[in-house]
Short mmCIF file of C-alpha atoms and ligand atoms in Angstrom, two decimals:
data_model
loop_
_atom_site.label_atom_id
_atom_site.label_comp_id
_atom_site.label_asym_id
_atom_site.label_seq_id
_atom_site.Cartn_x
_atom_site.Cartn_y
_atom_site.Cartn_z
CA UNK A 15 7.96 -25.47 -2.80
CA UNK A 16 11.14 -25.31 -0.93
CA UNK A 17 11.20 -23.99 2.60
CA UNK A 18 14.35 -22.11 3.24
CA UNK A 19 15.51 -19.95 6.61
CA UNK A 20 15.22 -15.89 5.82
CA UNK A 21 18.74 -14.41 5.28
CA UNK A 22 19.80 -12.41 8.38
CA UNK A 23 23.03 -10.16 9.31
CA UNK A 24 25.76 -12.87 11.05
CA UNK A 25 26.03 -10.13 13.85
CA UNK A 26 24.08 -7.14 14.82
CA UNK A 27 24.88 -3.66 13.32
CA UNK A 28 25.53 -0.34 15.25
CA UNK A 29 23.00 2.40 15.36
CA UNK A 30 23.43 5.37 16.96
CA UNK A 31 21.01 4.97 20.02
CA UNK A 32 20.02 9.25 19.81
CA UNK A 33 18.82 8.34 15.78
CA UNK A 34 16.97 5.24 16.89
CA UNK A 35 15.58 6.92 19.92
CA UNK A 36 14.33 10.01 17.35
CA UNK A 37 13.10 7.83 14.56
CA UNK A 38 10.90 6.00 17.54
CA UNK A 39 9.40 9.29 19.00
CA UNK A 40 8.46 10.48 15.39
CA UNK A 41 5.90 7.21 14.88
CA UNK A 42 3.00 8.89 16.43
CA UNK A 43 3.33 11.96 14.66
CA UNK A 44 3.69 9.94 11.08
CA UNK A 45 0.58 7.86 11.96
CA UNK A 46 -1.55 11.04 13.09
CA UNK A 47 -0.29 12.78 9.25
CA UNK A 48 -1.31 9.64 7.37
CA UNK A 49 -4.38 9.24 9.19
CA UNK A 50 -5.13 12.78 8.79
CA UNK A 51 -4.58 12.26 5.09
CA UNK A 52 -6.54 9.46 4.21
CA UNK A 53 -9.39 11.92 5.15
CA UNK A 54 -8.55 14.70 3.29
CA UNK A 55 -9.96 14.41 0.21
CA UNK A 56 -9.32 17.45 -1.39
CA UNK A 57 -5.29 17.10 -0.82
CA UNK A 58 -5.28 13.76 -2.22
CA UNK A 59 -7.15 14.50 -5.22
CA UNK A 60 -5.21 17.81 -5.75
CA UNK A 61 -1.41 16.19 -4.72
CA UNK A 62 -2.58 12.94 -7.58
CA UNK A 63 -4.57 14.92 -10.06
CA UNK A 64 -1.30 14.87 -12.67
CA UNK A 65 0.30 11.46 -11.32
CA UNK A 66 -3.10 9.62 -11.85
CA UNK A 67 -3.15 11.46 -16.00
CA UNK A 68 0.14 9.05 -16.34
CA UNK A 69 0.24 6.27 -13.82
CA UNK A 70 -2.62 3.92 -14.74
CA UNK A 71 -2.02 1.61 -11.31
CA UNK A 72 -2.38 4.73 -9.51
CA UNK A 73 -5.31 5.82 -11.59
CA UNK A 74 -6.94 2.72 -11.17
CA UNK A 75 -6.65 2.77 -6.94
CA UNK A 76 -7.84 6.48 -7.42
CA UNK A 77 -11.06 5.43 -9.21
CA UNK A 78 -11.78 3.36 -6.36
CA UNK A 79 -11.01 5.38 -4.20
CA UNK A 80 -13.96 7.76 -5.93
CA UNK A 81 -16.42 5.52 -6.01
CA UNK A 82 -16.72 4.48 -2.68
CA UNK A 83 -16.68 7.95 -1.56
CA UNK A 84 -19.93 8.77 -3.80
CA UNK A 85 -21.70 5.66 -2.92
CA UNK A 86 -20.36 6.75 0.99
CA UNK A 87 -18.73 4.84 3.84
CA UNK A 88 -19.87 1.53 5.04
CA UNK A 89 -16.65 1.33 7.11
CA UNK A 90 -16.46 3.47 10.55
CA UNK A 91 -13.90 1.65 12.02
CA UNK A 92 -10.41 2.65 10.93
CA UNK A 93 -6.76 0.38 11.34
CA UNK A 94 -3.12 1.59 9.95
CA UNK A 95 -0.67 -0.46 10.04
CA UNK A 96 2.64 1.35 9.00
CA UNK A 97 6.30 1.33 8.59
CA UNK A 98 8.21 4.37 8.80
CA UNK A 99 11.60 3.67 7.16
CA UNK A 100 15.09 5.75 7.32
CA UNK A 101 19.20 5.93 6.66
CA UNK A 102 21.62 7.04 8.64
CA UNK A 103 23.03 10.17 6.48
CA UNK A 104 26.86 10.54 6.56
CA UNK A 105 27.75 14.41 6.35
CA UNK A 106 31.05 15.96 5.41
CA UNK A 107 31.97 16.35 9.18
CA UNK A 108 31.19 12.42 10.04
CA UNK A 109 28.19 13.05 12.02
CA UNK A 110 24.94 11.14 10.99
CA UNK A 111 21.49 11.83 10.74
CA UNK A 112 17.85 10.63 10.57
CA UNK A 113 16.45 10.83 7.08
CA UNK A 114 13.44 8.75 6.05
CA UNK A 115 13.22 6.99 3.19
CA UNK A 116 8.90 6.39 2.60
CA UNK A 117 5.98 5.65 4.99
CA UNK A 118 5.10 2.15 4.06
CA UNK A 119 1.10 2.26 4.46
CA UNK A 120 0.14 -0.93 2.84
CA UNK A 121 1.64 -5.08 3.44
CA UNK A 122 4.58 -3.27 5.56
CA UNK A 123 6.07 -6.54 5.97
CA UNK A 124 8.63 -8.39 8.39
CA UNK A 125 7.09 -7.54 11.51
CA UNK A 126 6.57 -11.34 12.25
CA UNK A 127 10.21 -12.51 11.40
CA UNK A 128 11.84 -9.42 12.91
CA UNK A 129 10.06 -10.46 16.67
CA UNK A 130 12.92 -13.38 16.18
CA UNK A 131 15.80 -11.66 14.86
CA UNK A 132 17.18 -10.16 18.38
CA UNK A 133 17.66 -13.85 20.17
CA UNK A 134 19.13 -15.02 17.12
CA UNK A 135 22.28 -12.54 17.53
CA UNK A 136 22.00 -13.10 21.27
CA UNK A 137 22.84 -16.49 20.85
CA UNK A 138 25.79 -15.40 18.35
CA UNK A 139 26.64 -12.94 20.35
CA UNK A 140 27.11 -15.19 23.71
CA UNK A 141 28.63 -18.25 20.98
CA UNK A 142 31.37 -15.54 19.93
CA UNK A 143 31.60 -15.01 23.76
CA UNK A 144 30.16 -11.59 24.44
CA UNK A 145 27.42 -12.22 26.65
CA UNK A 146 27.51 -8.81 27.80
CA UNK A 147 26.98 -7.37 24.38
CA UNK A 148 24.48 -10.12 23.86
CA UNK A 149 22.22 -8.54 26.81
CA UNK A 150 22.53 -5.34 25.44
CA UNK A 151 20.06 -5.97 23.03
CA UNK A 152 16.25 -4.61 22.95
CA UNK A 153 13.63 -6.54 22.82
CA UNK A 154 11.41 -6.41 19.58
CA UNK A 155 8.01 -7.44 19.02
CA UNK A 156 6.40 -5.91 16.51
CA UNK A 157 3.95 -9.15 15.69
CA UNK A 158 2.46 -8.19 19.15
CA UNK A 159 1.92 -4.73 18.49
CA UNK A 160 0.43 -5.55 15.02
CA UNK A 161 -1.61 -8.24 16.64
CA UNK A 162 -3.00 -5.96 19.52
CA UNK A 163 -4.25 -3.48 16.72
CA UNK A 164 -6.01 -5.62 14.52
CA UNK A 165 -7.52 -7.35 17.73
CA UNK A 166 -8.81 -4.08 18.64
CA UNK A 167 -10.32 -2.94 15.20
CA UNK A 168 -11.82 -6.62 15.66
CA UNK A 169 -12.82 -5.96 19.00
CA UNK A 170 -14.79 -2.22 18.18
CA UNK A 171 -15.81 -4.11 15.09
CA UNK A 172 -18.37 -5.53 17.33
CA UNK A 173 -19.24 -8.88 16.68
CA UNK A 174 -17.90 -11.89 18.59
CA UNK A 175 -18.28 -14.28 15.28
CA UNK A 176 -16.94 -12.43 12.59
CA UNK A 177 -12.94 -13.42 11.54
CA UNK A 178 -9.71 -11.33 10.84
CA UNK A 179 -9.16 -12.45 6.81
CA UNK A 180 -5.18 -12.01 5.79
CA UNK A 181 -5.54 -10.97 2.00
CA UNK A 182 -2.57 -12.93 0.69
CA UNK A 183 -0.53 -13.60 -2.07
CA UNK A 184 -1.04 -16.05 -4.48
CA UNK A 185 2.51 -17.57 -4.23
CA UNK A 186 2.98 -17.57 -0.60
CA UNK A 187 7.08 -17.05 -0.21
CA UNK A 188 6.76 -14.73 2.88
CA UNK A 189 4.05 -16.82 4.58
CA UNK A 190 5.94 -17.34 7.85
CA UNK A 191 6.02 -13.48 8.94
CA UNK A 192 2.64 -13.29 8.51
CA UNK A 193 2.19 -16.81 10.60
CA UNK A 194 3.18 -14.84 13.58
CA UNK A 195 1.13 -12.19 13.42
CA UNK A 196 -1.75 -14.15 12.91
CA UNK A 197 -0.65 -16.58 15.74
CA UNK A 198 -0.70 -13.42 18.28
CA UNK A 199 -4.66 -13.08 17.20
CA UNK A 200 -5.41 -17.02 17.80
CA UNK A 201 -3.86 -16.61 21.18
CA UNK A 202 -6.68 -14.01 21.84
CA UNK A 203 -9.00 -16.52 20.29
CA UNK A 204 -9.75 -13.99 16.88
CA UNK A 205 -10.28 -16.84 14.15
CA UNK A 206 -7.64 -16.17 11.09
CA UNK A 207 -8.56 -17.08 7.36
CA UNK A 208 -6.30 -16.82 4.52
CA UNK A 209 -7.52 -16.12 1.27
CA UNK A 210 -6.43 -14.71 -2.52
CA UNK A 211 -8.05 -11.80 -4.46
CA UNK A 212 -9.82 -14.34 -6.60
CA UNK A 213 -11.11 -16.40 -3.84
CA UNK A 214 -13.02 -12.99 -3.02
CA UNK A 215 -13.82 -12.93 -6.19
CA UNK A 216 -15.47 -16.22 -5.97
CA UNK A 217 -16.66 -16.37 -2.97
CA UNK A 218 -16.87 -12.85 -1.31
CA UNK A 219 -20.33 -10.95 -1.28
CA UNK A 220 -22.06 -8.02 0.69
CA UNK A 221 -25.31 -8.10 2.84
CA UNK A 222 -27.67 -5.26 2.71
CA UNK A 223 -26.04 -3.15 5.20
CA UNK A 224 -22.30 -4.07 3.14
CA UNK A 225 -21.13 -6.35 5.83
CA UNK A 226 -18.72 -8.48 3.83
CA UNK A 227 -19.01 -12.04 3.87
CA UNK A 228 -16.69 -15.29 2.42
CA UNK A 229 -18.97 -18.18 2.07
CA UNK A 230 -21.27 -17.31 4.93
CA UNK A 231 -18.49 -16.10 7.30
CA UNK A 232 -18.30 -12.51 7.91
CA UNK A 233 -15.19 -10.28 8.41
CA UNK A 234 -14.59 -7.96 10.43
CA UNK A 235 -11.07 -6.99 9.47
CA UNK A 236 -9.25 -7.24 6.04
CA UNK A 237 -5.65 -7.18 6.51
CA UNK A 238 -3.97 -6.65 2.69
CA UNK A 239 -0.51 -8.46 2.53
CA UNK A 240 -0.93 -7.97 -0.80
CA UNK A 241 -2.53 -5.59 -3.85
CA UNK A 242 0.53 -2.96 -3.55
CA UNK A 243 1.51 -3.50 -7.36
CA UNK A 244 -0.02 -3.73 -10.78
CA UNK A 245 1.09 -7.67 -11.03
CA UNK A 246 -1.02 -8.13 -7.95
CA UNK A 247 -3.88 -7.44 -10.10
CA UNK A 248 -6.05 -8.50 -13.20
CA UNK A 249 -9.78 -7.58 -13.94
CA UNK A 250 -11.42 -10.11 -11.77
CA UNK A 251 -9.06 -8.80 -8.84
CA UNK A 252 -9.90 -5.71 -9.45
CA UNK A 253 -13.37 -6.65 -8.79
CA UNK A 254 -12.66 -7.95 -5.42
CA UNK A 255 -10.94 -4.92 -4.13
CA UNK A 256 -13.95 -3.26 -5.08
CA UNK A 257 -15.85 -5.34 -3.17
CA UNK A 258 -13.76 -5.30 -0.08
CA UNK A 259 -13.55 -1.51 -0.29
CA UNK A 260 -17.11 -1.07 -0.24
CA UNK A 261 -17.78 -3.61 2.21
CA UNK A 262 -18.32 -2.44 6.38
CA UNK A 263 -15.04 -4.33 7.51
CA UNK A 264 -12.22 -2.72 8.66
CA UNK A 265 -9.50 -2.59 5.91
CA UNK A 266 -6.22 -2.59 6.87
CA UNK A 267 -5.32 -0.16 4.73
CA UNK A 268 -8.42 1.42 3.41
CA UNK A 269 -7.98 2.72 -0.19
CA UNK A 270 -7.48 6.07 1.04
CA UNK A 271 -4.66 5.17 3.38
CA UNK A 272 -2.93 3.02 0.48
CA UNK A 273 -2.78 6.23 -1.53
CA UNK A 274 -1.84 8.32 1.17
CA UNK A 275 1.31 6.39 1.00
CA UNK A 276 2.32 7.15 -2.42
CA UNK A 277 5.62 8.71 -3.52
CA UNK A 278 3.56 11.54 -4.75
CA UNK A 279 2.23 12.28 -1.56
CA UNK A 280 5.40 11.55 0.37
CA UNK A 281 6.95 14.52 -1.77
CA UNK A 282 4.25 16.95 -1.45
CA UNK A 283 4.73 16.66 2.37
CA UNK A 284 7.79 18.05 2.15
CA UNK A 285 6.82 21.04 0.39
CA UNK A 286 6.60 24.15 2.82
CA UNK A 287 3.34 24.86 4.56
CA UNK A 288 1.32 21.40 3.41
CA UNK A 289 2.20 19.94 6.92
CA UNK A 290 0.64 23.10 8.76
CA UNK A 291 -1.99 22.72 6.98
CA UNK A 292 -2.64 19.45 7.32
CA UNK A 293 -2.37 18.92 11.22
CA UNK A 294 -3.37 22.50 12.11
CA UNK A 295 -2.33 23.02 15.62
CA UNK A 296 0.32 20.12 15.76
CA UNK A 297 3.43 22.68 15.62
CA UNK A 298 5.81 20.56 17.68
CA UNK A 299 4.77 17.39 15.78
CA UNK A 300 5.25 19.00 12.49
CA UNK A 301 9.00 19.91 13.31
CA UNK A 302 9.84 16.37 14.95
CA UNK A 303 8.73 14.77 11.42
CA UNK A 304 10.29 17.54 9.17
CA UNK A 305 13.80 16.85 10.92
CA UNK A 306 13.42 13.40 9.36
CA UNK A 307 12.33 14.71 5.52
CA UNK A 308 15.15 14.29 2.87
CA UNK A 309 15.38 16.96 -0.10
CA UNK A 310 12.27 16.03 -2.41
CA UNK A 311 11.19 17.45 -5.63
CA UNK A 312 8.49 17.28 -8.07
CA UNK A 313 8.90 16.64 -11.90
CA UNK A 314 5.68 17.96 -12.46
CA UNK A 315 5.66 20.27 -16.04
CA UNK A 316 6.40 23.59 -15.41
CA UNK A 317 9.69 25.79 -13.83
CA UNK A 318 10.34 24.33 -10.87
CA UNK A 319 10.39 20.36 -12.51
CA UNK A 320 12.81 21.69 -15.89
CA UNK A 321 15.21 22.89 -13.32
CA UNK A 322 15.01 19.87 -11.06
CA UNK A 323 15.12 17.74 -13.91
CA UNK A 324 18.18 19.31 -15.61
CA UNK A 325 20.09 19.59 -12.38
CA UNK A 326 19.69 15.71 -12.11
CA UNK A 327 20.81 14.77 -15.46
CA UNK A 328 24.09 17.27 -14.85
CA UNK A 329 24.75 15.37 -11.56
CA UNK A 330 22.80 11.68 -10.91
CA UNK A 331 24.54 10.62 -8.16
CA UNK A 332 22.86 13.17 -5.88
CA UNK A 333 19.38 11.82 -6.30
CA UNK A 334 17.45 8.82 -6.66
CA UNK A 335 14.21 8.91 -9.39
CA UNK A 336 11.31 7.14 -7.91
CA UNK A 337 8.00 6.05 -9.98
CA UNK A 338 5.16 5.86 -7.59
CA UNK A 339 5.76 1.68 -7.02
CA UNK A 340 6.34 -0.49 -4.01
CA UNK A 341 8.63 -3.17 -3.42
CA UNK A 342 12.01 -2.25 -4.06
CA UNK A 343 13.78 -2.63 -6.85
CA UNK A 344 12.07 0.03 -9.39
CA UNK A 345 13.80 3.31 -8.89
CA UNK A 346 16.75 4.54 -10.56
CA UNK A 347 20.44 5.64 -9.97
CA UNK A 348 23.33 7.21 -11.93
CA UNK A 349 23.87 6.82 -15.27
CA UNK A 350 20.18 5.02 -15.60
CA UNK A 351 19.15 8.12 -13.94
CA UNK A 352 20.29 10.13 -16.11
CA UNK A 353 19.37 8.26 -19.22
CA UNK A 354 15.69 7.85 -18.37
CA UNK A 355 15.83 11.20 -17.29
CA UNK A 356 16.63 12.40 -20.65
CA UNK A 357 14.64 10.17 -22.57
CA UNK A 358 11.60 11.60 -20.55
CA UNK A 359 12.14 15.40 -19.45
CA UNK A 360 10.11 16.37 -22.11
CA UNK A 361 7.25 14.33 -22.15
CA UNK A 362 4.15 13.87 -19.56
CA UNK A 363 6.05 11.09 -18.32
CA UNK A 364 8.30 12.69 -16.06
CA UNK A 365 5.15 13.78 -13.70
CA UNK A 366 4.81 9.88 -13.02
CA UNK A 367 8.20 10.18 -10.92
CA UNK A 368 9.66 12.24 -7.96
CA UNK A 369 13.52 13.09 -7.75
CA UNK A 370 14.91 12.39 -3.88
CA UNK A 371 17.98 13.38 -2.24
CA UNK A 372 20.39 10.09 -2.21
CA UNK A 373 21.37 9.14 1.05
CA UNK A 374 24.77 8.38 2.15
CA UNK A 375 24.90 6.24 5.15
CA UNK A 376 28.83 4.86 6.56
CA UNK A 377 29.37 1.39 5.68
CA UNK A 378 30.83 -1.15 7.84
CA UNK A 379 31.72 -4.56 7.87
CA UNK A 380 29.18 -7.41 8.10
CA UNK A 381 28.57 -11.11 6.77
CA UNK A 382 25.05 -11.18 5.26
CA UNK A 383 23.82 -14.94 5.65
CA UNK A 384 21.72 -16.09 2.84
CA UNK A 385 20.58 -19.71 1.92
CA UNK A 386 22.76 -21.29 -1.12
CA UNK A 387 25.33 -18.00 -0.96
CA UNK A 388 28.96 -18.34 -0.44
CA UNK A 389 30.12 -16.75 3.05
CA UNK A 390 31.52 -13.30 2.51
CA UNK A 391 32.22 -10.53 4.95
CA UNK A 392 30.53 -7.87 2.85
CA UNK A 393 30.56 -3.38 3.47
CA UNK A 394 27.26 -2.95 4.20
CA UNK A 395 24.71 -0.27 5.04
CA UNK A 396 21.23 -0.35 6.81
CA UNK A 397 17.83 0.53 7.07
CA UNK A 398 15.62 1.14 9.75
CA UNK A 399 11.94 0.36 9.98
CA UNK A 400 9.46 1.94 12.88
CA UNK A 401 6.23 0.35 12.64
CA UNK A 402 3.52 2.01 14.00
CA UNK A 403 -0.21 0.85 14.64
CA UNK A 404 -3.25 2.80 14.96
CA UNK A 405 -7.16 2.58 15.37
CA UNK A 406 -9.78 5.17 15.00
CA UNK A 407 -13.49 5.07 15.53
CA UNK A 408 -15.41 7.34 13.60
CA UNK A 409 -13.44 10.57 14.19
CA UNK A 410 -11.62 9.41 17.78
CA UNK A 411 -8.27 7.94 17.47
CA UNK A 412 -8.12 5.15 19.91
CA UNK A 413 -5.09 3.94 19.31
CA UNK A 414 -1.98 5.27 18.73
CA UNK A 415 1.39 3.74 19.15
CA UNK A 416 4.79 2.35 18.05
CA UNK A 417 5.11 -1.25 17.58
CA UNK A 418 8.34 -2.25 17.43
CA UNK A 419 11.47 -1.88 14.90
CA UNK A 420 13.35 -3.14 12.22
CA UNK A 421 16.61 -3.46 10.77
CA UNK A 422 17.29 -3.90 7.34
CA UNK A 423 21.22 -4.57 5.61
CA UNK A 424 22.49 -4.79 2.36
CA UNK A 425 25.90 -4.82 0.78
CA UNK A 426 26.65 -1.13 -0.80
CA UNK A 427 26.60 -2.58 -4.22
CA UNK A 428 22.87 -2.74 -4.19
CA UNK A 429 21.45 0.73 -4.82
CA UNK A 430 17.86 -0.40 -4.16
CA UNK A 431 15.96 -3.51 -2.86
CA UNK A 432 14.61 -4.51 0.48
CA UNK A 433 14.76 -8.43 1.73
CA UNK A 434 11.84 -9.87 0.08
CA UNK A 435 13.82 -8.33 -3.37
CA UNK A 436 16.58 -10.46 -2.29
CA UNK A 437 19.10 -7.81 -1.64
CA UNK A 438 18.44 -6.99 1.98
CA UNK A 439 18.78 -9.23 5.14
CA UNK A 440 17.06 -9.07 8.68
CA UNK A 441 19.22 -7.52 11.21
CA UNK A 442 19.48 -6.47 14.71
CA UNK A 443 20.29 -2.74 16.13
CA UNK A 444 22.89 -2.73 18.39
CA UNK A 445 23.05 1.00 20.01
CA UNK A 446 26.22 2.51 20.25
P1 ADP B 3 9.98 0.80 -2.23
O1 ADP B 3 8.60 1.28 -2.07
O2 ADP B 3 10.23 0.10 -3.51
O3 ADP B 3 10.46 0.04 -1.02
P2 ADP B 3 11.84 2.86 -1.35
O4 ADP B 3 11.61 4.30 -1.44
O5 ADP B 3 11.79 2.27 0.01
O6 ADP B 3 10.83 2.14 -2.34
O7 ADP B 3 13.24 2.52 -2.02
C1 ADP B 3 13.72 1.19 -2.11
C2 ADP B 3 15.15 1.11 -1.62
O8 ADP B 3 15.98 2.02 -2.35
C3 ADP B 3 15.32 1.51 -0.17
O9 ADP B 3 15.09 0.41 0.69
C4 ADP B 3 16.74 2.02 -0.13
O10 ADP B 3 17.65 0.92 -0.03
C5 ADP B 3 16.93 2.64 -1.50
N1 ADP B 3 16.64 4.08 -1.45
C6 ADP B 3 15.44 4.67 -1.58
N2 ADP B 3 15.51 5.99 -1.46
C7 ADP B 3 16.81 6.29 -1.25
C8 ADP B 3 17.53 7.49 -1.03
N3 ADP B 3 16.92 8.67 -1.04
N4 ADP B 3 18.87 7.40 -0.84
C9 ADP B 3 19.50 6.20 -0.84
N5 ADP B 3 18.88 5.03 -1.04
C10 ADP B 3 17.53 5.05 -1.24
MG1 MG B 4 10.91 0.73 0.83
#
């Protein structure tokens, strides 16, 4: 029970301001497609059908997913929270571009910290001397524009009584993030409680009409920093994502919207025509999002996966295999790549991955502050998060917007892992 600072970039990192300016005018269009997606039930039970035959996490989301679909939809109010993340790819001639890496649907964390990070290199900035510099940095505040959409799923919602609940972990290690999101509702006088699966469990229950309840006080919104991995879950947790799923209050994601975010689905979206036919009549928002798409393949069995698969294993270092998991620090590079690869390109195993492009940002030079690490300028790369926020009511989208940014660095010997992994540390764009 040790409270120690979150590790953070000494100074600010350069981002080309035309990539950052793209990556924010794509947020609507990615929050529209996974909207549009959690409705479409056909394409998710089509685009999971093999996954869910070898992934039991997925499986298990996907029977829950089912069965509150047959029993129908308590829940007509509708809130995503998002993060859209991307590299900067280096090509041969030096030039860079926008690639993303995944949509984040579910816990996409940082938001809170993040609103901080930009006065904390303003101050180095101006200590080092550079005050000019220093005011060239944007203001971020993404805990506001999370804030403003749970208030207004709260708000539509409709009842004055009812509190936000933050669905949290059971060891609490990020809890100060979400303290300033949930310090933005209490400023518009939404009441915040904190519970843990099992405390559903134990104290969660549905009226007649399924408005959820904890110990007599209902919830309007259920805001999931948490059930995004298997360890998140035993049976009795299980239970109490049933529960919340079934219940009227607006879930932040719903079920649908979780799997919506899936590496599964992310690759399927890049395959030609399933955007068209998705948001039919969206042409110009289509191409703004495939400009950002990196090369992704299925290992599904058949053709197209045996040739994907052996083209992998004769070069690694041109993809990266992802399982369909969240949280950094589960897909593979290189020679593991290729061994796993190997081990599996026969079997039904291999559907339970997809094979991405490997992105090849520029390094440069940075010291990556972290409490009880030695001090060492580091060559370091970065990633940059959009969040975006949106709220529909029944089938009108009400709101629609991007919430603020952030910026992600790690040194170039980690492959994979964001900061809650312990590889990555906050950081601050500085546009160049
Ligand atoms: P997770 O859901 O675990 O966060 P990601 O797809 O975001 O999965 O991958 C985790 C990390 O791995 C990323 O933050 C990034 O550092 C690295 N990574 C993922 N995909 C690629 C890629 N295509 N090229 C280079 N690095 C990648
Ligand atoms: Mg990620």
């Amino acid at each position: 029970q040790v409270v120690n600072y979150a590790p953070f970039t000494l100074l600010p990192s350069a981002v080309p301001r035309a990539l950052f300016e793209q990556a924010y005018a794509v947020q609507q269009d990615f929050n529209l497609l996974v909207d549009a997606i959690s409705q479409n039930k056909e394409f998710l039970e089509q685009t999971l059908a093999r996954t869910i035959k070898v992934d039991d996490f997925t499986a298990q989301l996907f029977r829950i997913y089912q069965q509150v679909l047959e029993e129908g939809l308590a829940q007509t109010v509708f809130l995503g929270i998002n993060r859209s993340d991307y590299m900067f790819d280096c090509g041969l001639d030096g030039t860079a571009a926008l690639r993303q890496i995944e949509i984040n649907t579910i816990a996409a964390s940082f938001g809170g910290l993040t609103s901080r990070t930009a006065d904390v290199h303003g101050l180095v900035l101006k200590v080092l001397g550079k005050t000019e510099e220093a005011s060239q940095l944007l203001p971020n505040n993404p805990a506001k524009g999370l804030a403003l959409g749970i208030a207004k799923a709260w708000e539509l919602y409709g009842s004055q009584r009812a509190v936000v609940m933050f669905l949290v972990e059971e060891i609490q290690r990020n809890i100060f993030d979400q303290r300033c999101v949930e310090n933005e509702l209490w400023n518009r006088n939404i009441r915040v409680i904190r519970k843990r699966f099992r405390d559903v469990f134990e104290q969660g229950s549905l009226d007649a009409s399924r408005r959820l309840f904890m110990d007599g006080q209902e919830v309007a919104v259920v805001y999931y920093r948490e059930g995004y991995v298997p360890q998140n879950y035993n049976q009795q947790n299980w239970e109490a994502r049933l529960l919340l799923e079934r219940s009227r209050a607006v879930k932040c994601p719903d079920i649908a919207t979780q799997l919506a975010g899936t590496k599964k689905v992310q690759q399927e979206l890049s395959r030609p025509g399933t955007l068209e036919k998705l948001l039919p009549g969206h042409p110009e928002a289509i191409a703004r999002m495939r400009a950002t798409f990196a090369g992704l393949y299925s290992l599904d069995e058949g053709e197209e996966g045996d040739r994907i698969a052996a083209t992998a294993i004769a070069d690694p270092d041109r993809f990266v295999l992802k399982p369909q998991r969240e949280g950094g620090g589960n897909n593979l590079y290189g020679e593991e790549l290729r061994q796993v690869l190997e081990k599996i390109k026969d079997s039904p195993e291999r559907t339970s991955y997809i094979l991405m492009d490997k992105i090849k940002p520029q390094p440069a030079l940075n010291y990556l502050l972290r409490a009880h690490s030695p001090l060492q300028v580091s060559e370091c790369i970065s990633e940059l998060g959009i969040f975006g926020v949106y709220v529909r009511q029944g089938q009108e989208l009400v709101l629609n917007q991007a919430a603020g940014h952030l910026l992600r660095t790690k040194a170039i010997e980690h492959a994979d892992g964001g900061v809650a992994a312990g590889v990555a540390v906050l950081d601050t764009p500085y546009l160049v």
